[in-house]
């Protein structure tokens, strides 16, 4: 290979801990380039930094702007085989225009017009839906023609709906109003690891699936606290419960703060209640690569600044407050989304009250890539002093 063809480019520099710049060193580097070799001593600072340096940066997306643009897309862009979904992804400004919120996480606003169906498909990427406002859309999971009738799962404000990879799913809007929600997937992670598969399903769902039950079959089987159906043996990876209802999440967070006020503890820190969505089959995370949590921060409470390996995306479900990620601070309100890159500290102050929050507190939905880091024993967390 000639020196003009090789993508490897090495430059001898006069710097501490580097070899002396001599003609012999220059000749050695040209030899390395021709054989596609890179010496560690020229790359150590980038390959093995003292602490994580994420390619992503902290960033905030305003919900009112996302919703306005999604509504415009609803009038212009059809749902169909071109893009399958009217989903508009958050692009971290430091990731070169890729539709990635962080190097491992995808987040998007999805918008479905009245009477529309989003066609059936499946993919290896693990996914979820979270509803910050509205209702009227049902996601239909596990169908695919005559072999099975899909489970129609209602989507309402505050509901969290996990969708493990390689499950058939479609959506339909049964109301006269459009609806928006956020999608979270591990697309960037599977893209990086070159492990992704995708398959088209039916264009139209069956009449038997075009129903609007108050509870899905999965909720009737798995949605009873602390109770596991004995009729079910082993299950596929990911939670078999397809909807985690807001009333249960809200009650858990309310009870934690009430226990704290009564002097019994129950919160992760003063004024900070938190829960994790778990798989009722085995108590693990709801998805193999994604962790989902809900946090409630009482009015005027402030969380300690914490940083950890792995990245997160937050959405403000209710209330208002101030968020500091690293050196960046924002005021946030309902629907706003923000990114916390790996090893950037996060601290939140609640400014919520009864005028802007049903609970009188700042409610935050969070999803992260924590299961990946824990499985690889790369998880680390510390409080910033």
Tab-separated table of C-alpha atoms in Angstrom:
chain	number	residue	atom	x	y	z
A	1	UNK	CA	0.000	0.000	0.000
A	2	UNK	CA	1.373	3.408	-0.910
A	3	UNK	CA	1.580	6.243	1.593
A	4	UNK	CA	-1.114	8.107	-0.356
A	5	UNK	CA	-3.617	5.234	0.006
A	6	UNK	CA	-3.314	4.585	3.727
A	7	UNK	CA	-5.814	6.208	6.121
A	8	UNK	CA	-3.205	6.106	8.899
A	9	UNK	CA	-1.391	9.402	9.358
A	10	UNK	CA	1.297	9.771	12.023
A	11	UNK	CA	3.129	12.919	12.972
A	12	UNK	CA	6.296	13.066	15.029
A	13	UNK	CA	5.986	15.786	17.673
A	14	UNK	CA	8.405	17.191	20.198
A	15	UNK	CA	6.513	16.684	23.432
A	16	UNK	CA	6.999	15.151	26.892
A	17	UNK	CA	6.783	11.340	26.920
A	18	UNK	CA	7.267	11.209	23.136
A	19	UNK	CA	10.392	9.907	21.324
A	20	UNK	CA	12.908	12.399	19.953
A	21	UNK	CA	12.010	13.681	16.507
A	22	UNK	CA	14.674	12.291	14.187
A	23	UNK	CA	14.827	11.153	10.536
A	24	UNK	CA	14.810	7.567	11.789
A	25	UNK	CA	11.548	8.178	13.693
A	26	UNK	CA	9.979	9.771	10.603
A	27	UNK	CA	10.989	6.763	8.521
A	28	UNK	CA	9.567	4.400	11.169
A	29	UNK	CA	6.253	6.257	11.104
A	30	UNK	CA	6.050	5.996	7.299
A	31	UNK	CA	6.540	2.252	7.645
A	32	UNK	CA	3.746	2.098	10.230
A	33	UNK	CA	1.445	4.008	7.866
A	34	UNK	CA	2.088	1.644	4.971
A	35	UNK	CA	1.298	-1.412	7.118
A	36	UNK	CA	-1.754	0.202	8.804
A	37	UNK	CA	-0.180	0.284	12.244
A	38	UNK	CA	-0.685	2.844	15.007
A	39	UNK	CA	1.686	2.951	17.987
A	40	UNK	CA	0.103	3.277	21.411
A	41	UNK	CA	2.454	6.045	22.510
A	42	UNK	CA	0.869	8.491	20.030
A	43	UNK	CA	-2.721	7.632	21.038
A	44	UNK	CA	-2.650	6.959	24.784
A	45	UNK	CA	-4.356	10.231	25.720
A	46	UNK	CA	-7.398	9.493	23.536
A	47	UNK	CA	-7.576	5.731	24.008
A	48	UNK	CA	-7.029	5.638	27.770
A	49	UNK	CA	-8.065	8.966	29.341
A	50	UNK	CA	-8.058	9.435	33.090
A	51	UNK	CA	-11.881	9.489	33.074
A	52	UNK	CA	-14.668	9.147	30.471
A	53	UNK	CA	-14.868	11.948	27.906
A	54	UNK	CA	-18.188	11.522	26.145
A	55	UNK	CA	-18.575	12.422	22.488
A	56	UNK	CA	-22.047	13.700	23.400
A	57	UNK	CA	-22.715	17.033	25.102
A	58	UNK	CA	-25.484	18.159	27.440
A	59	UNK	CA	-28.420	19.490	25.441
A	60	UNK	CA	-32.049	20.496	25.985
A	61	UNK	CA	-35.003	20.169	23.609
A	62	UNK	CA	-38.132	22.221	24.328
A	63	UNK	CA	-41.306	20.138	24.162
A	64	UNK	CA	-43.472	22.954	22.808
A	65	UNK	CA	-41.145	23.313	19.806
A	66	UNK	CA	-40.955	19.566	19.200
A	67	UNK	CA	-44.733	19.267	19.365
A	68	UNK	CA	-45.259	22.154	16.947
A	69	UNK	CA	-42.869	20.663	14.376
A	70	UNK	CA	-44.347	17.191	14.800
A	71	UNK	CA	-47.830	18.617	14.153
A	72	UNK	CA	-46.537	20.262	10.975
A	73	UNK	CA	-45.053	16.918	9.914
A	74	UNK	CA	-48.440	15.305	10.572
A	75	UNK	CA	-49.981	17.545	7.913
A	76	UNK	CA	-47.210	16.950	5.373
A	77	UNK	CA	-45.590	13.536	5.879
A	78	UNK	CA	-47.662	10.343	5.562
A	79	UNK	CA	-47.143	7.273	7.710
A	80	UNK	CA	-46.220	4.242	5.607
A	81	UNK	CA	-43.520	2.078	4.179
A	82	UNK	CA	-41.161	4.982	3.532
A	83	UNK	CA	-40.321	5.608	7.157
A	84	UNK	CA	-42.876	3.301	8.823
A	85	UNK	CA	-43.285	5.796	11.656
A	86	UNK	CA	-43.665	9.545	11.863
A	87	UNK	CA	-40.843	9.643	14.378
A	88	UNK	CA	-38.508	12.619	14.668
A	89	UNK	CA	-35.272	11.825	16.478
A	90	UNK	CA	-33.246	14.034	18.799
A	91	UNK	CA	-29.770	14.657	17.361
A	92	UNK	CA	-27.094	15.465	19.912
A	93	UNK	CA	-25.191	18.493	18.517
A	94	UNK	CA	-21.808	16.828	19.109
A	95	UNK	CA	-22.552	13.579	17.240
A	96	UNK	CA	-22.119	14.822	13.690
A	97	UNK	CA	-25.776	15.127	12.754
A	98	UNK	CA	-26.570	11.471	13.470
A	99	UNK	CA	-30.086	10.902	14.881
A	100	UNK	CA	-28.634	9.848	18.236
A	101	UNK	CA	-29.385	11.515	21.582
A	102	UNK	CA	-26.264	9.883	23.048
A	103	UNK	CA	-23.723	7.404	21.635
A	104	UNK	CA	-25.979	4.528	22.834
A	105	UNK	CA	-29.525	5.935	23.066
A	106	UNK	CA	-32.160	7.062	20.575
A	107	UNK	CA	-35.022	9.338	21.586
A	108	UNK	CA	-37.734	10.639	19.285
A	109	UNK	CA	-41.136	12.255	19.293
A	110	UNK	CA	-43.686	10.145	17.418
A	111	UNK	CA	-46.910	11.657	16.085
A	112	UNK	CA	-50.005	9.831	14.871
A	113	UNK	CA	-52.931	11.604	13.223
A	114	UNK	CA	-56.604	10.727	13.876
A	115	UNK	CA	-57.577	7.362	12.400
A	116	UNK	CA	-54.038	6.573	11.271
A	117	UNK	CA	-52.280	3.234	11.564
A	118	UNK	CA	-48.521	2.842	11.847
A	119	UNK	CA	-47.735	-0.392	9.947
A	120	UNK	CA	-46.560	-3.525	11.678
A	121	UNK	CA	-42.867	-4.341	11.843
A	122	UNK	CA	-40.275	-5.775	14.175
A	123	UNK	CA	-36.623	-5.102	14.918
A	124	UNK	CA	-33.915	-6.334	17.225
A	125	UNK	CA	-33.633	-2.914	18.819
A	126	UNK	CA	-35.243	-2.785	22.249
A	127	UNK	CA	-37.757	0.030	22.539
A	128	UNK	CA	-40.338	1.736	24.703
A	129	UNK	CA	-42.984	4.426	24.505
A	130	UNK	CA	-43.633	7.051	27.180
A	131	UNK	CA	-46.667	9.327	27.137
A	132	UNK	CA	-46.270	12.834	28.519
A	133	UNK	CA	-49.734	13.991	27.421
A	134	UNK	CA	-52.829	12.781	25.624
A	135	UNK	CA	-54.487	9.428	24.977
A	136	UNK	CA	-56.272	7.583	22.210
A	137	UNK	CA	-53.527	5.515	20.608
A	138	UNK	CA	-53.267	1.751	21.069
A	139	UNK	CA	-50.110	-0.175	20.309
A	140	UNK	CA	-50.753	-3.700	19.034
A	141	UNK	CA	-48.047	-6.171	20.047
A	142	UNK	CA	-47.391	-9.748	18.968
A	143	UNK	CA	-49.724	-10.085	15.995
A	144	UNK	CA	-48.543	-10.886	12.434
A	145	UNK	CA	-51.399	-12.349	10.473
A	146	UNK	CA	-53.299	-15.521	11.190
A	147	UNK	CA	-50.743	-16.919	13.635
A	148	UNK	CA	-51.713	-14.676	16.521
A	149	UNK	CA	-54.010	-11.804	17.421
A	150	UNK	CA	-51.969	-8.899	18.711
A	151	UNK	CA	-52.461	-7.530	22.209
A	152	UNK	CA	-54.008	-4.040	22.041
A	153	UNK	CA	-52.317	-1.910	24.704
A	154	UNK	CA	-53.775	1.527	25.548
A	155	UNK	CA	-51.422	4.503	25.819
A	156	UNK	CA	-52.351	7.300	28.223
A	157	UNK	CA	-50.595	10.162	29.973
A	158	UNK	CA	-47.884	8.905	32.317
A	159	UNK	CA	-47.902	5.348	30.961
A	160	UNK	CA	-44.615	3.584	30.224
A	161	UNK	CA	-44.772	0.861	27.573
A	162	UNK	CA	-41.673	-1.322	27.049
A	163	UNK	CA	-41.219	-3.290	23.832
A	164	UNK	CA	-38.461	-5.897	23.802
A	165	UNK	CA	-36.690	-6.530	20.529
A	166	UNK	CA	-38.019	-8.785	17.740
A	167	UNK	CA	-41.676	-8.466	18.737
A	168	UNK	CA	-44.202	-7.538	16.049
A	169	UNK	CA	-45.908	-4.223	16.795
A	170	UNK	CA	-48.126	-1.624	15.164
A	171	UNK	CA	-50.016	1.457	16.364
A	172	UNK	CA	-53.462	2.848	15.642
A	173	UNK	CA	-55.153	6.091	16.637
A	174	UNK	CA	-58.785	5.386	17.446
A	175	UNK	CA	-59.760	8.980	18.243
A	176	UNK	CA	-60.479	12.224	16.411
A	177	UNK	CA	-57.372	13.960	17.744
A	178	UNK	CA	-53.655	13.539	17.032
A	179	UNK	CA	-51.368	12.136	19.709
A	180	UNK	CA	-47.654	12.449	20.409
A	181	UNK	CA	-45.332	10.472	22.663
A	182	UNK	CA	-41.630	9.755	22.975
A	183	UNK	CA	-39.889	6.646	21.716
A	184	UNK	CA	-36.693	5.364	23.310
A	185	UNK	CA	-34.524	2.716	21.654
A	186	UNK	CA	-31.004	1.305	21.768
A	187	UNK	CA	-30.507	1.986	18.032
A	188	UNK	CA	-27.087	3.681	18.432
A	189	UNK	CA	-25.789	0.800	20.575
A	190	UNK	CA	-26.888	-1.856	18.109
A	191	UNK	CA	-25.611	0.274	15.230
A	192	UNK	CA	-22.209	0.489	16.939
A	193	UNK	CA	-22.085	-3.249	17.590
A	194	UNK	CA	-23.401	-4.093	14.086
A	195	UNK	CA	-26.060	-6.393	15.536
A	196	UNK	CA	-29.328	-4.956	14.178
A	197	UNK	CA	-32.068	-6.694	12.159
A	198	UNK	CA	-35.380	-5.333	10.832
A	199	UNK	CA	-38.412	-6.962	9.193
A	200	UNK	CA	-41.608	-5.542	7.680
A	201	UNK	CA	-44.925	-6.976	8.813
A	202	UNK	CA	-48.497	-6.328	7.721
A	203	UNK	CA	-49.579	-2.985	6.315
A	204	UNK	CA	-52.969	-3.267	8.054
A	205	UNK	CA	-53.875	-4.772	11.395
A	206	UNK	CA	-56.831	-7.169	11.696
A	207	UNK	CA	-60.311	-6.151	12.765
A	208	UNK	CA	-59.888	-8.287	15.903
A	209	UNK	CA	-56.899	-6.128	16.850
A	210	UNK	CA	-58.600	-2.808	16.111
A	211	UNK	CA	-60.128	-2.682	19.571
A	212	UNK	CA	-59.774	-0.298	22.490
A	213	UNK	CA	-59.757	-2.253	25.758
A	214	UNK	CA	-59.124	-0.454	29.009
A	215	UNK	CA	-56.491	-3.058	29.898
A	216	UNK	CA	-54.338	-5.184	27.642
A	217	UNK	CA	-54.049	-8.947	28.003
A	218	UNK	CA	-50.519	-8.508	29.327
A	219	UNK	CA	-51.779	-6.247	32.131
A	220	UNK	CA	-54.506	-8.704	33.075
A	221	UNK	CA	-51.922	-11.475	33.345
A	222	UNK	CA	-48.849	-9.690	34.724
A	223	UNK	CA	-50.068	-6.380	36.163
A	224	UNK	CA	-50.790	-7.436	39.751
A	225	UNK	CA	-48.190	-6.237	42.309
A	226	UNK	CA	-46.024	-9.025	43.668
A	227	UNK	CA	-47.989	-11.771	41.925
A	228	UNK	CA	-46.589	-14.006	39.193
A	229	UNK	CA	-48.916	-16.193	37.076
A	230	UNK	CA	-48.097	-19.865	37.540
A	231	UNK	CA	-49.444	-20.660	34.072
A	232	UNK	CA	-46.375	-19.052	32.492
A	233	UNK	CA	-42.954	-20.657	32.438
A	234	UNK	CA	-39.894	-19.009	31.004
A	235	UNK	CA	-40.444	-15.819	29.030
A	236	UNK	CA	-38.451	-14.094	26.312
A	237	UNK	CA	-35.970	-11.346	27.257
A	238	UNK	CA	-37.664	-8.150	28.313
A	239	UNK	CA	-40.718	-7.523	30.436
A	240	UNK	CA	-43.907	-9.457	29.568
A	241	UNK	CA	-45.894	-6.570	31.076
A	242	UNK	CA	-46.504	-4.203	28.164
A	243	UNK	CA	-47.820	-1.187	30.102
A	244	UNK	CA	-46.859	0.327	33.448
A	245	UNK	CA	-49.749	2.587	34.383
A	246	UNK	CA	-49.312	6.105	35.699
A	247	UNK	CA	-51.664	5.632	38.645
A	248	UNK	CA	-49.341	2.986	40.102
A	249	UNK	CA	-46.195	5.055	39.512
A	250	UNK	CA	-47.829	8.148	40.997
A	251	UNK	CA	-49.010	6.269	44.086
A	252	UNK	CA	-45.544	4.807	44.742
A	253	UNK	CA	-43.853	8.213	44.521
A	254	UNK	CA	-46.533	9.862	46.678
A	255	UNK	CA	-46.145	7.199	49.375
A	256	UNK	CA	-42.354	7.568	49.453
A	257	UNK	CA	-42.539	11.310	50.122
A	258	UNK	CA	-45.300	10.804	52.685
A	259	UNK	CA	-43.215	8.199	54.519
A	260	UNK	CA	-40.322	10.663	54.587
A	261	UNK	CA	-42.556	13.356	56.071
A	262	UNK	CA	-43.660	10.887	58.735
A	263	UNK	CA	-40.049	10.211	59.654
A	264	UNK	CA	-39.749	6.701	58.207
A	265	UNK	CA	-37.431	7.342	55.287
A	266	UNK	CA	-38.250	5.785	51.948
A	267	UNK	CA	-36.625	8.357	49.666
A	268	UNK	CA	-33.191	8.205	48.017
A	269	UNK	CA	-32.315	11.596	49.520
A	270	UNK	CA	-34.330	14.343	51.239
A	271	UNK	CA	-37.279	15.322	49.070
A	272	UNK	CA	-36.316	12.910	46.267
A	273	UNK	CA	-38.553	9.910	45.615
A	274	UNK	CA	-37.635	7.471	42.857
A	275	UNK	CA	-38.746	4.158	41.374
A	276	UNK	CA	-37.383	1.821	38.718
A	277	UNK	CA	-39.589	-0.060	36.277
A	278	UNK	CA	-38.801	-3.769	36.603
A	279	UNK	CA	-39.630	-7.032	34.914
A	280	UNK	CA	-42.322	-8.855	36.978
A	281	UNK	CA	-40.940	-12.194	35.799
A	282	UNK	CA	-37.477	-11.830	37.355
A	283	UNK	CA	-37.101	-8.367	38.899
A	284	UNK	CA	-34.527	-7.278	36.313
A	285	UNK	CA	-34.672	-4.173	34.159
A	286	UNK	CA	-37.623	-4.036	31.795
A	287	UNK	CA	-35.321	-4.231	28.755
A	288	UNK	CA	-31.902	-5.894	28.373
A	289	UNK	CA	-30.167	-2.659	27.308
A	290	UNK	CA	-32.378	0.098	28.740
A	291	UNK	CA	-33.215	1.100	32.311
A	292	UNK	CA	-36.284	3.229	32.991
A	293	UNK	CA	-37.004	5.210	36.151
A	294	UNK	CA	-39.317	7.875	37.511
A	295	UNK	CA	-38.168	10.603	39.891
A	296	UNK	CA	-40.238	13.033	41.956
A	297	UNK	CA	-38.489	15.979	43.576
A	298	UNK	CA	-40.474	17.896	46.163
A	299	UNK	CA	-40.853	21.663	45.874
A	300	UNK	CA	-37.584	23.493	46.815
A	301	UNK	CA	-35.676	20.215	47.196
A	302	UNK	CA	-32.313	19.899	45.434
A	303	UNK	CA	-30.604	16.666	44.456
A	304	UNK	CA	-26.925	16.106	45.177
A	305	UNK	CA	-24.718	16.388	42.062
A	306	UNK	CA	-23.978	12.849	40.879
A	307	UNK	CA	-22.058	11.576	37.893
A	308	UNK	CA	-21.928	8.066	36.495
A	309	UNK	CA	-20.719	6.068	33.544
A	310	UNK	CA	-23.284	5.642	30.816
A	311	UNK	CA	-25.697	8.197	29.437
A	312	UNK	CA	-29.290	9.184	30.173
A	313	UNK	CA	-32.206	11.003	28.599
A	314	UNK	CA	-34.745	12.739	30.843
A	315	UNK	CA	-38.198	14.084	30.091
A	316	UNK	CA	-40.009	16.465	32.424
A	317	UNK	CA	-43.378	14.871	33.022
A	318	UNK	CA	-44.765	17.611	35.237
A	319	UNK	CA	-43.700	20.723	37.084
A	320	UNK	CA	-40.763	23.038	36.647
A	321	UNK	CA	-37.251	23.441	37.976
A	322	UNK	CA	-33.602	24.045	37.281
A	323	UNK	CA	-31.322	21.364	35.894
A	324	UNK	CA	-27.524	21.507	35.890
A	325	UNK	CA	-25.596	19.038	33.728
A	326	UNK	CA	-21.850	19.554	34.011
A	327	UNK	CA	-21.331	23.283	33.480
A	328	UNK	CA	-24.688	23.814	31.750
A	329	UNK	CA	-27.854	24.983	33.525
A	330	UNK	CA	-31.407	25.202	32.181
A	331	UNK	CA	-34.851	26.057	33.456
A	332	UNK	CA	-37.195	23.248	32.463
A	333	UNK	CA	-40.935	22.695	32.300
A	334	UNK	CA	-43.421	20.016	31.238
A	335	UNK	CA	-42.322	17.905	28.276
A	336	UNK	CA	-38.782	19.255	27.952
A	337	UNK	CA	-36.115	16.629	27.218
A	338	UNK	CA	-32.444	16.788	28.117
A	339	UNK	CA	-29.368	14.605	27.826
A	340	UNK	CA	-26.837	13.690	30.520
A	341	UNK	CA	-23.667	12.317	28.847
A	342	UNK	CA	-21.390	9.796	30.506
A	343	UNK	CA	-19.526	11.133	33.549
A	344	UNK	CA	-21.235	14.549	33.474
A	345	UNK	CA	-22.679	15.505	36.838
A	346	UNK	CA	-26.402	16.103	37.258
A	347	UNK	CA	-28.196	18.160	39.887
A	348	UNK	CA	-31.880	19.151	39.886
A	349	UNK	CA	-33.749	21.782	41.885
A	350	UNK	CA	-37.546	21.654	42.010
A	351	UNK	CA	-39.464	24.909	41.662
A	352	UNK	CA	-42.809	23.215	41.178
A	353	UNK	CA	-46.073	24.072	42.842
A	354	UNK	CA	-49.758	23.271	42.533
A	355	UNK	CA	-50.076	25.778	39.682
A	356	UNK	CA	-47.798	23.826	37.314
A	357	UNK	CA	-47.802	20.273	38.676
A	358	UNK	CA	-50.547	17.846	39.637
A	359	UNK	CA	-48.360	16.488	42.431
A	360	UNK	CA	-46.919	19.848	43.463
A	361	UNK	CA	-43.453	18.441	42.711
A	362	UNK	CA	-41.075	18.107	39.765
A	363	UNK	CA	-41.654	14.756	38.055
A	364	UNK	CA	-38.949	13.367	35.759
A	365	UNK	CA	-38.976	10.276	33.548
A	366	UNK	CA	-35.497	8.888	32.875
A	367	UNK	CA	-34.066	6.185	30.654
A	368	UNK	CA	-30.451	5.103	30.435
A	369	UNK	CA	-28.035	2.479	29.128
A	370	UNK	CA	-27.192	1.294	32.661
A	371	UNK	CA	-27.930	-2.442	32.058
A	372	UNK	CA	-25.198	-2.559	29.410
A	373	UNK	CA	-22.617	-0.996	31.700
A	374	UNK	CA	-23.577	-3.216	34.629
A	375	UNK	CA	-23.409	-6.374	32.501
A	376	UNK	CA	-19.880	-5.408	31.434
A	377	UNK	CA	-18.886	-4.326	34.970
A	378	UNK	CA	-18.159	-0.822	33.697
A	379	UNK	CA	-20.693	0.938	35.935
A	380	UNK	CA	-19.364	3.580	38.297
A	381	UNK	CA	-21.069	6.401	40.190
A	382	UNK	CA	-19.892	9.137	42.515
A	383	UNK	CA	-21.261	12.209	44.241
A	384	UNK	CA	-19.442	15.374	43.231
A	385	UNK	CA	-18.175	17.194	46.281
